[in-house]
XYZ file of N, CA and C in Angstrom:
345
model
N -76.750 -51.737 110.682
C -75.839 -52.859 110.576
C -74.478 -52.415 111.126
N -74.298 -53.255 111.857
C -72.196 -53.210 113.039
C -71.741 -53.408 111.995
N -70.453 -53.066 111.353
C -69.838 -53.763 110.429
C -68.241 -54.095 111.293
N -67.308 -54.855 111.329
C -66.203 -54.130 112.172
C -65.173 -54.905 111.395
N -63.838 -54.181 111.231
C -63.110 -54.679 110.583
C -61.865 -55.302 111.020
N -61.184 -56.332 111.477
C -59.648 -56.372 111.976
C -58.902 -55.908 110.996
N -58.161 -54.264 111.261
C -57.503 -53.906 110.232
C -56.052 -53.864 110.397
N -55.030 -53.948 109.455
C -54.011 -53.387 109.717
C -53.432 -52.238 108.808
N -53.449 -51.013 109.318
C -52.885 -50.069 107.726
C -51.797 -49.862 106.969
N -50.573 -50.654 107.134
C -49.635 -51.253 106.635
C -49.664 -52.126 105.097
N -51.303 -52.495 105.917
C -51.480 -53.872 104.937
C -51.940 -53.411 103.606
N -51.788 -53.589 102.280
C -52.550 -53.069 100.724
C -53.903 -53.890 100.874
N -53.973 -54.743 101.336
C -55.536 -55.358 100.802
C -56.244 -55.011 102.176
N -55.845 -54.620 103.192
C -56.928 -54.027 104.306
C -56.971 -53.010 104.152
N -56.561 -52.199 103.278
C -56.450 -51.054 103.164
C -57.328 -50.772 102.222
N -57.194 -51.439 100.879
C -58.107 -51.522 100.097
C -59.158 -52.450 100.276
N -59.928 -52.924 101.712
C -61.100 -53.335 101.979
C -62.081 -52.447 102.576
N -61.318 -51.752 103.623
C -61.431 -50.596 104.126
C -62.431 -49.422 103.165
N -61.458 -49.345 102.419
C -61.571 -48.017 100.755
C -62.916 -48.453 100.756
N -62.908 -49.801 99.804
C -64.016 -50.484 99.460
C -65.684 -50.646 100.272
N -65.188 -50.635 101.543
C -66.452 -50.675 102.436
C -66.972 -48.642 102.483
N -66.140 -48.263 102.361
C -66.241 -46.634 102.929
C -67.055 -45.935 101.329
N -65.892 -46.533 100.357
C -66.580 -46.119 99.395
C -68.295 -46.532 99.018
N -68.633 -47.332 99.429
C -70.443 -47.990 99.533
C -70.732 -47.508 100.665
N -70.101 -46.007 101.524
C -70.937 -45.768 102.524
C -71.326 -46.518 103.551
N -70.849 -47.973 104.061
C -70.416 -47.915 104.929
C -69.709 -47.613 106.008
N -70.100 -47.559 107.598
C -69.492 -47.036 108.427
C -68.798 -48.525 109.178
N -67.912 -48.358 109.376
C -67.075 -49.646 110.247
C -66.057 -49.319 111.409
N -66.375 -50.541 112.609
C -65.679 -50.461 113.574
C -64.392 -50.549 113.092
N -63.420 -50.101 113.237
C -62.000 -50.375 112.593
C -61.573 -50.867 113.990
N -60.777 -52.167 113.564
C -60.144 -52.689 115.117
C -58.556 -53.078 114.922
N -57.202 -52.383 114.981
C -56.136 -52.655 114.768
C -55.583 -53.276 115.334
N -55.973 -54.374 114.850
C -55.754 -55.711 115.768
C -54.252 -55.915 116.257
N -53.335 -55.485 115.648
C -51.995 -55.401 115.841
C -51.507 -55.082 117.430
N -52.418 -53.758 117.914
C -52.433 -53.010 118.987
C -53.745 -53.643 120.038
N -54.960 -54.203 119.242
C -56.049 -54.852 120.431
C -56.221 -55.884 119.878
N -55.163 -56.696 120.086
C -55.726 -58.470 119.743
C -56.987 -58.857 120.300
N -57.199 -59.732 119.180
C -58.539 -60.559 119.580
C -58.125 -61.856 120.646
N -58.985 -62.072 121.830
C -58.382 -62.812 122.233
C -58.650 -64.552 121.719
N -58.214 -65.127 122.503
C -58.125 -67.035 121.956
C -60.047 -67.044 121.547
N -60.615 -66.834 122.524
C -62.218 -67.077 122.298
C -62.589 -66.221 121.289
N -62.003 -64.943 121.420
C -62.664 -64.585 120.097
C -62.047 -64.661 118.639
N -61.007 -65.367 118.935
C -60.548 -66.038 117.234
C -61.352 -67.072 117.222
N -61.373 -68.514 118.357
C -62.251 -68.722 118.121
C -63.808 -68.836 117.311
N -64.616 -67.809 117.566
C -65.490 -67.415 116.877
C -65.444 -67.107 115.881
N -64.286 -65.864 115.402
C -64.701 -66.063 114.069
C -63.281 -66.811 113.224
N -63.219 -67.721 113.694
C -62.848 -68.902 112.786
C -64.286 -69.477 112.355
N -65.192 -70.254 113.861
C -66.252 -70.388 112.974
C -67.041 -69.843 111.993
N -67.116 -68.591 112.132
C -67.952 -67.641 111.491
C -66.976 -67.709 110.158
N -66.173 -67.753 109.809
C -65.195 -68.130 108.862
C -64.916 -69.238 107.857
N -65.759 -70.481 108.944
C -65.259 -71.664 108.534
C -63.895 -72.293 107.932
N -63.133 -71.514 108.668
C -61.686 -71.819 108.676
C -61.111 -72.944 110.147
N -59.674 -72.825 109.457
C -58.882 -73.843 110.779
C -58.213 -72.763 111.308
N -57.303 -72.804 112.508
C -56.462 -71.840 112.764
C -55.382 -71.954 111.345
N -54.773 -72.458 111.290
C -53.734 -73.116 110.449
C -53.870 -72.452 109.271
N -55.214 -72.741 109.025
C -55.481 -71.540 107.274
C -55.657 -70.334 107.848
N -55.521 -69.766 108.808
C -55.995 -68.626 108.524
C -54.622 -67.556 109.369
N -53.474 -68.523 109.931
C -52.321 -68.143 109.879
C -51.062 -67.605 108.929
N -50.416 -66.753 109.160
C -49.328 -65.920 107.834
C -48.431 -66.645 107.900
N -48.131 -67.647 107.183
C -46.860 -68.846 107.411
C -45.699 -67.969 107.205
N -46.037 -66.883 106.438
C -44.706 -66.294 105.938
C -43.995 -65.192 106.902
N -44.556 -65.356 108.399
C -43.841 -64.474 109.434
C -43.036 -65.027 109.989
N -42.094 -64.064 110.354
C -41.407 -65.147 111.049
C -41.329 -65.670 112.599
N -42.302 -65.007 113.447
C -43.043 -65.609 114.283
C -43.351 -67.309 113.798
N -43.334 -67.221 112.746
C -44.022 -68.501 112.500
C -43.097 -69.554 112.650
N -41.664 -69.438 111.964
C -41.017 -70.345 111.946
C -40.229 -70.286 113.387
N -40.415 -69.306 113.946
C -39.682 -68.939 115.304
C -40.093 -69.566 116.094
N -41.585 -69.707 116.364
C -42.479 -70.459 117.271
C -42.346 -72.211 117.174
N -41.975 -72.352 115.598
C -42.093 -73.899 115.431
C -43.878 -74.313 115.252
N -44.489 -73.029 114.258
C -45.736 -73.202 114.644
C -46.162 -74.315 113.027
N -45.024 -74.878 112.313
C -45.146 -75.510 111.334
C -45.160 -77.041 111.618
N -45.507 -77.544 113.201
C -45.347 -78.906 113.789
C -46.596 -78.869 113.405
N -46.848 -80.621 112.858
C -48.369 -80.711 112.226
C -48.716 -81.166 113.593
N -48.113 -81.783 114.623
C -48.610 -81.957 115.978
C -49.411 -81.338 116.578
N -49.090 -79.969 116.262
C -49.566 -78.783 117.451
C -51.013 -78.613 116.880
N -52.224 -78.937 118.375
C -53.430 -78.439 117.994
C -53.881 -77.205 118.088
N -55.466 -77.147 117.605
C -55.927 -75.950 117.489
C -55.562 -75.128 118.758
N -56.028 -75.510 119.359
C -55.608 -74.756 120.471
C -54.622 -73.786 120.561
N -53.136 -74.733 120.586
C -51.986 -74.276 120.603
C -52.040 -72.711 119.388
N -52.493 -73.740 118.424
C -52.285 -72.610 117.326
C -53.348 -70.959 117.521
N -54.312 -71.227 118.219
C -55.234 -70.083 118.426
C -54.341 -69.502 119.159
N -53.826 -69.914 120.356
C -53.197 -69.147 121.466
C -51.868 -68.447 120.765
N -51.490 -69.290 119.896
C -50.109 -68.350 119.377
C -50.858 -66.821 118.591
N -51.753 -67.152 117.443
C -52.613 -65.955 117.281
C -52.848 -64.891 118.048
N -53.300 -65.397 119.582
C -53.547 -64.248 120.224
C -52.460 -63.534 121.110
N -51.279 -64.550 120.997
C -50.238 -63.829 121.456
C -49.550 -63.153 120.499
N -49.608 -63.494 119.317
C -48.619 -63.089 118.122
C -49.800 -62.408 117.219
N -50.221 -61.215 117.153
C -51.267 -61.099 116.006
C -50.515 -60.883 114.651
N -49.668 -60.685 114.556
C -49.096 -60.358 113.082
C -48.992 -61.677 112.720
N -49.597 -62.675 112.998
C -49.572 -64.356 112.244
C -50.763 -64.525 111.865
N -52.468 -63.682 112.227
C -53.051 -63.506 111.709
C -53.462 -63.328 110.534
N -54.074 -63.977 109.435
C -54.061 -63.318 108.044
C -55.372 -61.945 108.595
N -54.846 -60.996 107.692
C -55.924 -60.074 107.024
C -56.572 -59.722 105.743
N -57.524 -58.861 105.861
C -58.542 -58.168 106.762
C -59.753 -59.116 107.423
N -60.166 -58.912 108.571
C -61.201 -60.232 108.775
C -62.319 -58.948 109.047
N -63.454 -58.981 107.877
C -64.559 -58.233 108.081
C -65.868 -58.860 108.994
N -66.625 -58.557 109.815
C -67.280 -58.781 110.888
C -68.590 -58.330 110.286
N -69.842 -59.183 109.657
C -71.169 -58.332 109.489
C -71.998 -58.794 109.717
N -73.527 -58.947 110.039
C -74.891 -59.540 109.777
C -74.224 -61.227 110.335
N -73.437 -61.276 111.583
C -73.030 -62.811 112.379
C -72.348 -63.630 111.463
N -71.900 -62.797 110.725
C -70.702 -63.492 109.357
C -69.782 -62.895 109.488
N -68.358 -63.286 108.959
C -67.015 -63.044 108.824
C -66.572 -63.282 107.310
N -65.992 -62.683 107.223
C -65.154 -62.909 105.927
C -64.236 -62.286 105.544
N -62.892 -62.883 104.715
C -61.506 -62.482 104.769
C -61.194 -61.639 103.380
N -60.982 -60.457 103.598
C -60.919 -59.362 102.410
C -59.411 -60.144 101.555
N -59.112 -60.889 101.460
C -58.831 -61.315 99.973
C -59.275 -62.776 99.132
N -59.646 -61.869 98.549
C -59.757 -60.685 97.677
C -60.339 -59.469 98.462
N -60.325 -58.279 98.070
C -61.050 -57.509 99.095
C -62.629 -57.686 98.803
N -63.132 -57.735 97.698
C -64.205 -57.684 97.054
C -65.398 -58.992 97.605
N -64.600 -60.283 98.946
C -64.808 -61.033 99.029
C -65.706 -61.155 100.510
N -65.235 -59.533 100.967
C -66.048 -59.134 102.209
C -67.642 -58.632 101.340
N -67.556 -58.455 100.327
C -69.322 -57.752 99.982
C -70.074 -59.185 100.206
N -69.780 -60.257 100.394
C -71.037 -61.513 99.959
C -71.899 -61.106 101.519
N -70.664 -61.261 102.588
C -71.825 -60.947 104.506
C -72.244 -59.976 104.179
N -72.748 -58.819 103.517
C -72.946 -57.116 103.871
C -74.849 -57.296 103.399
């Protein structure tokens, strides 16, 4: 099983998803997304794999966010993916990658349901 993680190590709860996967002996792609954004298509994807919007799954609390004006309820998905892949720190984290599922380590405990 691939497992791969968008991590950031800054972050306490990717950090402690990380722990969490390593400690059950899992091995995981670690991908610091900060430094190798995902691009528009592949947020994309795993939004679906997510079943999220861009919108939920953006850090309102950056300030990219309010900088961009990315709080216009106007602006579509689109727009909003592309700011993601230009801006990754608007990304929420950790986004765990397993078995063609995604899921968002917070809680961290919330990545074990794909494994």
């Amino acid at each position: 099983m691939t497992v791969r993680i968008f991590h950031n190590h800054r972050c306490s709860k990717s950090r402690a998803t990380l722990t969490l996967l390593e400690e059950r002996g899992i091995s995981c792609d670690v991908i610091n997304y900060l430094e190798t954004p995902p691009s528009a298509a592949e947020l994309e994807k795993l939004l679906d794999m997510l079943g999220m919007t861009p919108r939920e799954l953006m850090r309102k609390g950056e300030a990219e966010y309010t900088e961009l004006g990315l709080d216009d309820p106007s602006l579509d998905d689109t727009a909003l993916i592309a700011a993601m892949a230009s801006h990754p720190r608007l990304i929420e984290r950790p986004i765990v990658v397993a078995n063609g599922k995604a899921a968002l380590g917070r809680p961290p405990e919330a990545v074990l349901s794909i494994l």
